[in-house]
CSV table of N, CA and C in Angstrom, one decimal:
chain,number,residue,atom,x,y,z
U,30,LEU,N,0.7,-1.1,0.2
U,30,LEU,CA,0.0,-0.1,0.3
U,30,LEU,C,1.2,1.2,0.1
U,31,GLY,N,2.4,1.3,-0.5
U,31,GLY,CA,2.9,2.4,-0.5
U,31,GLY,C,3.2,2.8,0.9
U,32,HIS,N,3.3,1.5,2.6
U,32,HIS,CA,3.8,2.6,3.6
U,32,HIS,C,4.9,1.7,3.8
U,33,ALA,N,6.0,2.1,2.9
U,33,ALA,CA,7.1,1.3,4.0
U,33,ALA,C,8.2,2.1,4.5
U,34,ASN,N,7.3,3.2,4.4
U,34,ASN,CA,8.1,3.9,6.4
U,34,ASN,C,7.2,2.7,7.5
U,35,LEU,N,5.9,1.9,7.6
U,35,LEU,CA,5.7,1.7,8.3
U,35,LEU,C,6.2,0.2,8.7
U,36,TYR,N,7.2,-0.6,7.2
U,36,TYR,CA,7.4,-1.6,8.2
U,36,TYR,C,8.5,-1.7,7.5
U,37,LEU,N,9.9,-0.4,7.8
U,37,LEU,CA,10.8,0.0,8.2
U,37,LEU,C,10.6,0.2,9.9
U,38,LYS,N,9.7,0.9,10.3
U,38,LYS,CA,9.3,1.5,11.5
U,38,LYS,C,9.0,0.3,12.4
U,39,THR,N,8.3,-1.1,11.9
U,39,THR,CA,7.9,-2.5,12.6
U,39,THR,C,9.5,-3.0,12.5
U,40,GLU,N,9.8,-2.9,11.3
U,40,GLU,CA,10.4,-4.0,11.8
U,40,GLU,C,11.7,-3.4,13.1
U,41,LEU,N,12.4,-2.5,13.2
U,41,LEU,CA,12.8,-1.2,13.5
U,41,LEU,C,12.6,-2.3,15.2
U,42,ILE,N,11.1,-2.1,15.3
U,42,ILE,CA,10.0,-1.9,17.0
U,42,ILE,C,10.7,-3.9,17.5
U,43,LYS,N,10.3,-4.2,16.6
U,43,LYS,CA,10.8,-6.7,16.4
U,43,LYS,C,12.1,-6.1,17.3
U,44,PHE,N,13.2,-5.4,15.9
U,44,PHE,CA,14.8,-5.9,16.3
U,44,PHE,C,14.8,-5.3,17.1
U,45,ALA,N,14.9,-4.3,18.2
U,45,ALA,CA,14.6,-3.3,19.5
U,45,ALA,C,14.3,-4.3,20.5
U,46,LEU,N,13.1,-5.2,20.1
U,46,LEU,CA,12.8,-6.4,21.5
U,46,LEU,C,13.4,-7.7,21.2
U,47,PHE,N,13.7,-7.7,19.3
U,47,PHE,CA,14.7,-8.7,20.5
U,47,PHE,C,16.4,-8.7,20.8
U,48,VAL,N,15.9,-7.5,20.8
U,48,VAL,CA,18.4,-7.8,21.0
U,48,VAL,C,18.0,-8.3,22.8
U,49,PRO,N,17.5,-7.4,23.5
U,49,PRO,CA,17.6,-8.0,25.0
U,49,PRO,C,17.1,-8.9,24.8
U,50,LEU,N,16.7,-9.8,24.3
U,50,LEU,CA,15.5,-11.7,24.7
U,50,LEU,C,17.6,-12.4,24.2
U,51,VAL,N,18.4,-12.1,22.9
U,51,VAL,CA,18.9,-12.6,22.4
U,51,VAL,C,20.2,-12.8,23.8
U,52,ILE,N,20.6,-11.0,24.4
U,52,ILE,CA,21.2,-11.5,25.2
U,52,ILE,C,20.9,-12.0,27.1
U,53,PHE,N,19.6,-12.0,26.6
U,53,PHE,CA,18.4,-12.8,28.4
U,53,PHE,C,19.5,-14.4,28.2
U,54,GLY,N,19.4,-14.8,26.3
U,54,GLY,CA,19.6,-16.2,25.8
U,54,GLY,C,20.6,-16.6,26.3
U,55,ILE,N,21.8,-15.1,25.1
U,55,ILE,CA,23.1,-15.9,25.7
U,55,ILE,C,23.7,-16.1,27.4
U,56,LEU,N,23.2,-15.4,28.4
U,56,LEU,CA,23.3,-15.4,30.2
U,56,LEU,C,23.0,-15.9,30.3
U,57,TRP,N,22.0,-16.7,30.3
U,57,TRP,CA,20.8,-18.0,30.8
U,57,TRP,C,20.4,-19.1,30.0
U,58,GLY,N,21.4,-18.9,29.0
U,58,GLY,CA,20.9,-20.6,28.0
U,58,GLY,C,19.9,-20.5,27.1
U,59,MET,N,19.6,-22.2,26.4
U,59,MET,CA,19.3,-22.3,25.3
U,59,MET,C,17.9,-22.1,25.4
U,60,GLU,N,16.5,-22.6,26.7
U,60,GLU,CA,15.7,-22.1,27.3
U,60,GLU,C,15.6,-21.7,26.1
U,61,VAL,N,16.2,-20.6,27.8
U,61,VAL,CA,15.5,-18.7,27.7
U,61,VAL,C,15.9,-18.1,26.6
U,62,LEU,N,17.0,-18.9,25.8
U,62,LEU,CA,16.8,-18.1,24.2
U,62,LEU,C,15.6,-17.7,23.3
U,63,ILE,N,14.4,-19.6,23.7
U,63,ILE,CA,13.8,-20.2,22.7
U,63,ILE,C,12.7,-19.6,23.4
U,64,ILE,N,12.1,-19.9,24.5
U,64,ILE,CA,11.5,-18.3,25.2
U,64,ILE,C,11.3,-17.2,24.6
U,65,GLY,N,12.3,-17.0,24.9
U,65,GLY,CA,12.8,-15.6,23.9
U,65,GLY,C,11.9,-15.3,22.8
U,66,TYR,N,12.8,-16.0,22.0
U,66,TYR,CA,12.2,-16.5,20.8
U,66,TYR,C,10.1,-16.4,20.2
U,67,ILE,N,9.6,-16.8,21.6
U,67,ILE,CA,8.6,-17.4,20.9
U,67,ILE,C,7.4,-16.2,21.5
U,68,ILE,N,8.4,-15.8,23.3
U,68,ILE,CA,7.5,-13.9,22.7
U,68,ILE,C,8.2,-13.1,21.9
U,69,HIS,N,9.2,-13.3,21.3
U,69,HIS,CA,9.1,-12.0,20.0
U,69,HIS,C,8.5,-11.9,19.2
U,70,TYR,N,8.0,-13.6,18.8
U,70,TYR,CA,7.4,-13.6,17.0
U,70,TYR,C,6.2,-13.4,17.7
U,71,TRP,N,5.6,-13.8,18.8
U,71,TRP,CA,4.2,-12.7,19.5
U,71,TRP,C,4.1,-11.1,19.6
U,72,LEU,N,5.5,-11.1,19.8
U,72,LEU,CA,5.0,-9.4,20.1
U,72,LEU,C,5.7,-8.9,18.3
U,73,GLY,N,6.1,-9.6,18.1
U,73,GLY,CA,6.8,-8.9,15.9
U,73,GLY,C,4.6,-8.7,15.5
U,74,PHE,N,4.0,-10.0,16.1
U,74,PHE,CA,3.1,-10.0,15.5
U,74,PHE,C,1.9,-9.1,15.6
U,75,LEU,N,1.8,-9.0,17.4
U,75,LEU,CA,1.1,-7.6,17.0
U,75,LEU,C,2.2,-6.9,17.3
U,76,VAL,N,2.8,-6.4,16.9
U,76,VAL,CA,2.9,-4.9,16.8
U,76,VAL,C,3.2,-4.4,14.4
U,77,ASN,N,3.2,-5.6,14.1
U,77,ASN,CA,1.5,-6.2,12.3
U,77,ASN,C,1.1,-6.1,12.7
U,78,ALA,N,0.5,-6.5,13.2
U,78,ALA,CA,-1.4,-6.4,13.2
U,78,ALA,C,-1.8,-4.9,13.9
U,79,MET,N,-1.4,-5.0,14.7
U,79,MET,CA,-1.6,-3.4,14.6
U,79,MET,C,-1.1,-2.3,13.8
U,80,TYR,N,-0.6,-2.2,12.7
U,80,TYR,CA,-0.9,-2.3,11.4
U,80,TYR,C,-1.9,-2.5,10.5
U,81,ALA,N,-1.8,-3.4,10.5
U,81,ALA,CA,-3.3,-3.8,9.5
U,81,ALA,C,-3.7,-3.9,10.1
U,82,LYS,N,-4.6,-3.8,11.2
U,82,LYS,CA,-5.4,-2.3,11.4
U,82,LYS,C,-5.8,-1.3,11.1
U,83,ARG,N,-4.9,-1.1,11.4
U,83,ARG,CA,-4.8,0.4,11.6
U,83,ARG,C,-4.9,0.6,9.9
U,84,LEU,N,-4.3,-0.2,8.6
U,84,LEU,CA,-4.4,0.5,7.7
U,84,LEU,C,-5.6,-0.6,6.8
U,85,ILE,N,-5.8,-1.8,6.6
U,85,ILE,CA,-6.6,-2.6,6.2
U,85,ILE,C,-8.3,-2.7,6.6
U,86,GLY,N,-8.2,-3.0,8.1
U,86,GLY,CA,-8.9,-2.9,9.0
U,86,GLY,C,-9.4,-4.7,9.4
U,87,TYR,N,-7.7,-5.1,9.1
U,87,TYR,CA,-7.9,-6.6,9.3
U,87,TYR,C,-7.8,-6.5,10.9
U,88,SER,N,-8.3,-6.5,12.2
U,88,SER,CA,-8.3,-7.6,13.4
U,88,SER,C,-7.7,-7.7,13.1
U,89,VAL,N,-7.2,-7.7,15.0
U,89,VAL,CA,-5.9,-9.0,15.8
U,89,VAL,C,-7.0,-9.8,15.7
U,90,ILE,N,-8.4,-10.0,15.8
U,90,ILE,CA,-8.7,-11.3,16.1
U,90,ILE,C,-9.3,-12.0,15.0
U,91,GLU,N,-9.5,-11.5,13.2
U,91,GLU,CA,-9.5,-12.4,12.5
U,91,GLU,C,-7.8,-13.0,12.3
U,92,GLN,N,-7.1,-11.8,12.4
U,92,GLN,CA,-6.3,-12.8,11.9
U,92,GLN,C,-5.3,-13.5,12.9
U,93,THR,N,-5.8,-14.0,13.7
U,93,THR,CA,-5.3,-14.8,14.9
U,93,THR,C,-6.4,-15.9,13.9
U,94,LYS,N,-8.0,-15.4,13.9
U,94,LYS,CA,-8.7,-17.0,13.9
U,94,LYS,C,-8.2,-17.2,12.7
U,95,ASP,N,-7.2,-16.6,11.6
U,95,ASP,CA,-6.7,-17.1,10.7
U,95,ASP,C,-5.9,-17.8,10.1
U,96,MET,N,-4.5,-18.4,11.2
U,96,MET,CA,-4.2,-18.4,11.5
U,96,MET,C,-4.2,-20.2,12.6
U,97,LEU,N,-5.4,-19.9,13.5
U,97,LEU,CA,-5.1,-20.9,14.5
U,97,LEU,C,-5.1,-22.2,14.2
U,98,PRO,N,-6.0,-21.9,12.5
U,98,PRO,CA,-5.7,-23.7,12.3
U,98,PRO,C,-4.7,-24.4,12.1
U,99,SER,N,-3.9,-23.2,11.0
U,99,SER,CA,-1.8,-23.6,11.0
U,99,SER,C,-0.8,-24.0,12.5
U,100,LEU,N,-1.7,-22.4,13.5
U,100,LEU,CA,-0.3,-23.6,15.0
U,100,LEU,C,-1.2,-23.9,15.6
U,101,LEU,N,-2.8,-24.8,15.5
U,101,LEU,CA,-3.0,-26.4,15.4
U,101,LEU,C,-1.5,-27.5,15.0
U,102,ILE,N,-1.9,-26.7,13.6
U,102,ILE,CA,-1.4,-28.9,13.2
U,102,ILE,C,0.2,-28.5,13.4
U,103,SER,N,0.2,-26.9,13.8
U,103,SER,CA,2.5,-27.2,13.7
U,103,SER,C,2.2,-28.1,15.8
U,104,ILE,N,1.4,-27.2,16.6
U,104,ILE,CA,1.5,-27.4,18.0
U,104,ILE,C,1.9,-29.5,18.3
U,105,THR,N,0.8,-30.1,16.7
U,105,THR,CA,-0.2,-31.6,16.9
U,105,THR,C,1.3,-32.1,16.8
U,106,SER,N,2.2,-31.7,15.2
U,106,SER,CA,3.1,-31.9,14.8
U,106,SER,C,4.2,-32.0,15.8
U,107,VAL,N,4.3,-31.0,16.2
U,107,VAL,CA,6.0,-30.3,16.9
U,107,VAL,C,5.6,-31.6,18.4
U,108,ALA,N,4.2,-31.7,18.8
U,108,ALA,CA,3.8,-32.8,20.4
U,108,ALA,C,4.3,-33.7,19.6
U,109,ILE,N,4.0,-34.0,18.2
U,109,ILE,CA,3.8,-36.2,18.1
U,109,ILE,C,5.3,-36.3,17.7
U,110,ALA,N,6.3,-35.5,16.9
U,110,ALA,CA,7.1,-35.1,17.1
U,110,ALA,C,8.2,-35.8,17.9
U,111,PHE,N,8.2,-34.9,19.1
U,111,PHE,CA,8.7,-34.9,20.1
U,111,PHE,C,8.5,-36.0,21.3
U,112,ILE,N,7.5,-36.7,20.9
U,112,ILE,CA,6.3,-37.6,21.7
U,112,ILE,C,7.2,-38.9,21.4
U,113,VAL,N,7.6,-39.2,19.7
U,113,VAL,CA,7.6,-40.4,19.3
U,113,VAL,C,9.5,-40.1,19.7
U,114,SER,N,9.9,-39.0,18.9
U,114,SER,CA,11.4,-39.0,18.8
U,114,SER,C,12.4,-39.6,20.4
U,115,SER,N,11.2,-39.3,21.3
U,115,SER,CA,11.9,-38.9,22.8
U,115,SER,C,12.3,-40.7,22.8
U,116,TYR,N,11.5,-41.5,22.0
U,116,TYR,CA,11.3,-43.3,23.0
U,116,TYR,C,12.1,-44.2,22.2
U,117,ILE,N,13.0,-43.1,21.0
U,117,ILE,CA,13.8,-43.3,20.2
U,117,ILE,C,15.0,-43.7,20.1
U,118,SER,N,16.5,-44.0,20.5
U,118,SER,CA,17.5,-44.2,20.8
U,118,SER,C,18.2,-43.6,19.3
U,119,MET,N,18.5,-42.5,19.8
U,119,MET,CA,19.3,-41.5,18.3
U,119,MET,C,20.8,-42.4,18.8
U,120,PRO,N,21.7,-41.9,17.6
U,120,PRO,CA,23.1,-42.7,17.4
U,120,PRO,C,24.1,-41.4,17.5
U,121,SER,N,22.7,-40.2,16.7
U,121,SER,CA,23.8,-39.1,17.2
U,121,SER,C,23.0,-37.6,17.1
U,122,LEU,N,23.1,-36.4,17.4
U,122,LEU,CA,21.9,-35.5,17.9
U,122,LEU,C,21.9,-34.3,16.4
U,123,LEU,N,22.4,-35.0,15.6
U,123,LEU,CA,22.2,-34.3,13.9
U,123,LEU,C,20.8,-35.3,13.0
U,124,ILE,N,21.0,-36.7,13.8
U,124,ILE,CA,20.1,-38.4,13.5
U,124,ILE,C,18.8,-37.7,14.1
U,125,HIS,N,18.8,-37.3,15.4
U,125,HIS,CA,17.8,-36.8,16.7
U,125,HIS,C,17.3,-36.0,15.2
U,126,ILE,N,17.8,-35.1,15.0
U,126,ILE,CA,17.3,-34.0,14.3
U,126,ILE,C,16.2,-34.4,11.9
U,127,ILE,N,16.9,-34.8,12.3
U,127,ILE,CA,16.5,-35.0,11.4
U,127,ILE,C,15.1,-35.7,11.5
U,128,PHE,N,15.7,-36.6,11.8
U,128,PHE,CA,14.2,-37.9,12.7
U,128,PHE,C,13.0,-36.6,12.7
U,129,SER,N,13.3,-36.0,14.0
U,129,SER,CA,12.6,-35.7,14.6
U,129,SER,C,12.1,-34.9,13.4
U,130,LEU,N,12.3,-34.0,12.6
U,130,LEU,CA,12.4,-33.3,11.7
U,130,LEU,C,10.5,-33.5,10.8
U,131,ALA,N,11.6,-35.2,9.8
U,131,ALA,CA,11.1,-35.8,9.4
U,131,ALA,C,9.7,-36.2,10.1
U,132,ILE,N,9.7,-36.5,10.9
U,132,ILE,CA,8.4,-36.9,11.8
U,132,ILE,C,7.8,-35.8,11.7
U,133,PHE,N,7.3,-34.5,12.1
U,133,PHE,CA,6.8,-33.6,11.2
U,133,PHE,C,6.4,-33.1,10.3
U,134,ILE,N,7.1,-33.2,9.8
U,134,ILE,CA,6.2,-32.9,8.6
U,134,ILE,C,5.9,-34.4,7.7
U,135,LEU,N,5.7,-34.9,8.0
U,135,LEU,CA,5.5,-36.2,7.5
U,135,LEU,C,4.3,-35.8,8.1
U,136,VAL,N,3.8,-35.6,9.6
U,136,VAL,CA,2.6,-36.0,10.4
U,136,VAL,C,1.8,-34.1,10.2
U,137,SER,N,1.8,-32.9,10.1
U,137,SER,CA,1.6,-32.0,9.0
U,137,SER,C,0.8,-32.5,8.0
U,138,ILE,N,2.1,-33.4,7.3
U,138,ILE,CA,1.0,-33.1,6.0
U,138,ILE,C,-0.5,-33.7,6.1
U,139,GLY,N,-0.2,-35.1,7.2
U,139,GLY,CA,-1.1,-36.4,7.5
U,139,GLY,C,-2.5,-35.2,7.8
U,140,ILE,N,-2.1,-34.4,8.3
U,140,ILE,CA,-3.6,-33.7,9.6
U,140,ILE,C,-3.4,-32.2,8.4
U,141,CYS,N,-3.0,-32.4,7.6
U,141,CYS,CA,-3.6,-31.2,6.2
U,141,CYS,C,-4.3,-32.0,5.1
U,142,ILE,N,-3.8,-33.6,5.4
U,142,ILE,CA,-4.8,-34.4,4.0
U,142,ILE,C,-5.9,-35.1,4.5
U,143,ILE,N,-6.1,-35.4,5.6
U,143,ILE,CA,-7.2,-35.9,6.7
U,143,ILE,C,-8.4,-33.8,7.1
U,144,PHE,N,-7.6,-33.8,7.9
U,144,PHE,CA,-9.1,-31.3,7.4
U,144,PHE,C,-9.0,-31.0,6.3
U,145,LYS,N,-7.6,-30.8,5.8
U,145,LYS,CA,-8.5,-30.2,4.5
U,145,LYS,C,-8.5,-28.6,4.8
U,146,PRO,N,-6.9,-27.6,5.4
U,146,PRO,CA,-7.6,-26.7,5.7
U,146,PRO,C,-7.9,-25.8,4.7
U,147,VAL,N,-7.5,-24.6,4.2
U,147,VAL,CA,-8.0,-23.6,3.3
U,147,VAL,C,-6.6,-23.2,3.4
U,148,ALA,N,-6.2,-23.0,4.8
U,148,ALA,CA,-4.5,-23.1,3.5
U,148,ALA,C,-3.7,-23.7,2.7
U,149,TYR,N,-4.6,-24.7,3.1
U,149,TYR,CA,-4.0,-26.0,2.5
U,149,TYR,C,-4.4,-25.9,0.7
U,150,GLN,N,-5.5,-26.1,1.3
U,150,GLN,CA,-5.8,-26.2,-0.3
U,150,GLN,C,-6.1,-25.0,-0.5
U,151,GLU,N,-5.4,-24.0,-0.8
U,151,GLU,CA,-5.0,-23.2,-1.5
U,151,GLU,C,-3.4,-23.3,-1.6
U,152,LEU,N,-2.9,-23.5,-1.7
U,152,LEU,CA,-1.5,-24.5,-1.4
U,152,LEU,C,-1.6,-24.5,-2.7
U,153,LEU,N,-2.4,-26.2,-2.3
U,153,LEU,CA,-2.5,-27.3,-3.6
U,153,LEU,C,-2.4,-26.1,-4.8
U,154,ILE,N,-3.8,-25.8,-4.7
U,154,ILE,CA,-4.3,-24.9,-6.3
U,154,ILE,C,-2.8,-24.3,-6.7
U,155,ILE,N,-1.8,-23.1,-5.6
U,155,ILE,CA,-1.2,-22.8,-6.7
U,155,ILE,C,0.0,-24.0,-7.2
U,156,ALA,N,0.0,-24.5,-6.4
U,156,ALA,CA,1.4,-26.1,-6.3
U,156,ALA,C,1.1,-26.3,-7.9
U,157,LYS,N,-0.4,-26.8,-8.1
U,157,LYS,CA,-1.0,-27.3,-9.5
U,157,LYS,C,-0.9,-26.0,-10.8
U,158,GLU,N,-1.5,-25.2,-10.4
U,158,GLU,CA,-0.7,-24.6,-11.2
U,158,GLU,C,0.3,-23.8,-12.0
U,159,ARG,N,1.2,-23.5,-10.2
U,159,ARG,CA,2.5,-24.0,-11.2
U,159,ARG,C,3.0,-24.5,-12.0
U,160,ILE,N,3.0,-26.0,-11.7
U,160,ILE,CA,3.1,-27.2,-12.2
U,160,ILE,C,2.2,-27.3,-13.7
U,161,LYS,N,1.5,-26.3,-13.9
U,161,LYS,CA,1.2,-26.5,-15.4
U,161,LYS,C,1.7,-25.9,-16.1
U,162,LYS,N,2.1,-24.5,-15.2
U,162,LYS,CA,2.9,-23.5,-15.9
U,162,LYS,C,3.9,-24.0,-16.3
U,163,THR,N,4.7,-25.0,-16.3
U,163,THR,CA,6.4,-25.6,-15.9
U,163,THR,C,6.2,-26.3,-17.2
U,164,ASP,N,4.7,-27.3,-17.7
U,164,ASP,CA,4.6,-28.2,-17.9
U,164,ASP,C,5.2,-27.6,-18.9
U,165,HIS,N,3.9,-26.1,-19.4
U,165,HIS,CA,3.7,-26.1,-20.7
U,165,HIS,C,5.0,-25.3,-20.9
U,166,ASN,N,6.0,-24.7,-19.9
U,166,ASN,CA,6.8,-23.9,-20.4
U,166,ASN,C,7.9,-25.4,-21.3
U,167,PHE,N,8.2,-26.1,-20.3
U,167,PHE,CA,9.2,-27.4,-20.9
U,167,PHE,C,9.1,-27.9,-22.5
U,168,LYS,N,6.8,-27.4,-22.5
U,168,LYS,CA,6.9,-28.3,-23.8
U,168,LYS,C,7.1,-27.4,-25.2
U,169,ASP,N,6.8,-26.0,-24.2
U,169,ASP,CA,7.3,-24.9,-25.9
U,169,ASP,C,8.4,-25.3,-26.0
U,170,ARG,N,9.6,-25.4,-24.8
U,170,ARG,CA,11.0,-25.6,-25.4
U,170,ARG,C,10.5,-26.1,-25.7
U,171,ASN,N,10.7,-27.8,-25.7
U,171,ASN,CA,11.2,-28.0,-26.5
U,171,ASN,C,10.5,-29.1,-27.4
U,172,HIS,N,9.0,-28.3,-28.2
U,172,HIS,CA,8.6,-28.6,-29.8
U,172,HIS,C,8.4,-27.6,-30.2
U,173,GLY,N,9.7,-26.6,-29.4
U,173,GLY,CA,9.5,-25.0,-30.7
U,173,GLY,C,10.4,-24.6,-30.9
């Protein structure tokens, strides 16, 4: 909407909120850093939501309702990946992370296939359009 100055302002506010969280994380450990990052994310969301409300009338409640399905899918997927990976012994941390990530991705996709949230359906439409467009461009190059 031509409000680059507001974008810069919100990013500066979020950066100012993030710096102390990183310092706390360095001083008190990874758990504090992760909790701080989560707090920073939600504070950043509120800052952005405030401007979205002012500029286009998209309220925090409406934005939260729109994000809720994705948030629930993510929380459920993380919980399942954590539980499953905590019961299986891994030879290294890297393999443990890769295994947990694979479980997270599979559970997320499974939930999306079962419940078909709006964002997932829109992603499928976009992916199909891109595949069709890429296929069409490929055929044009090879037959033209």
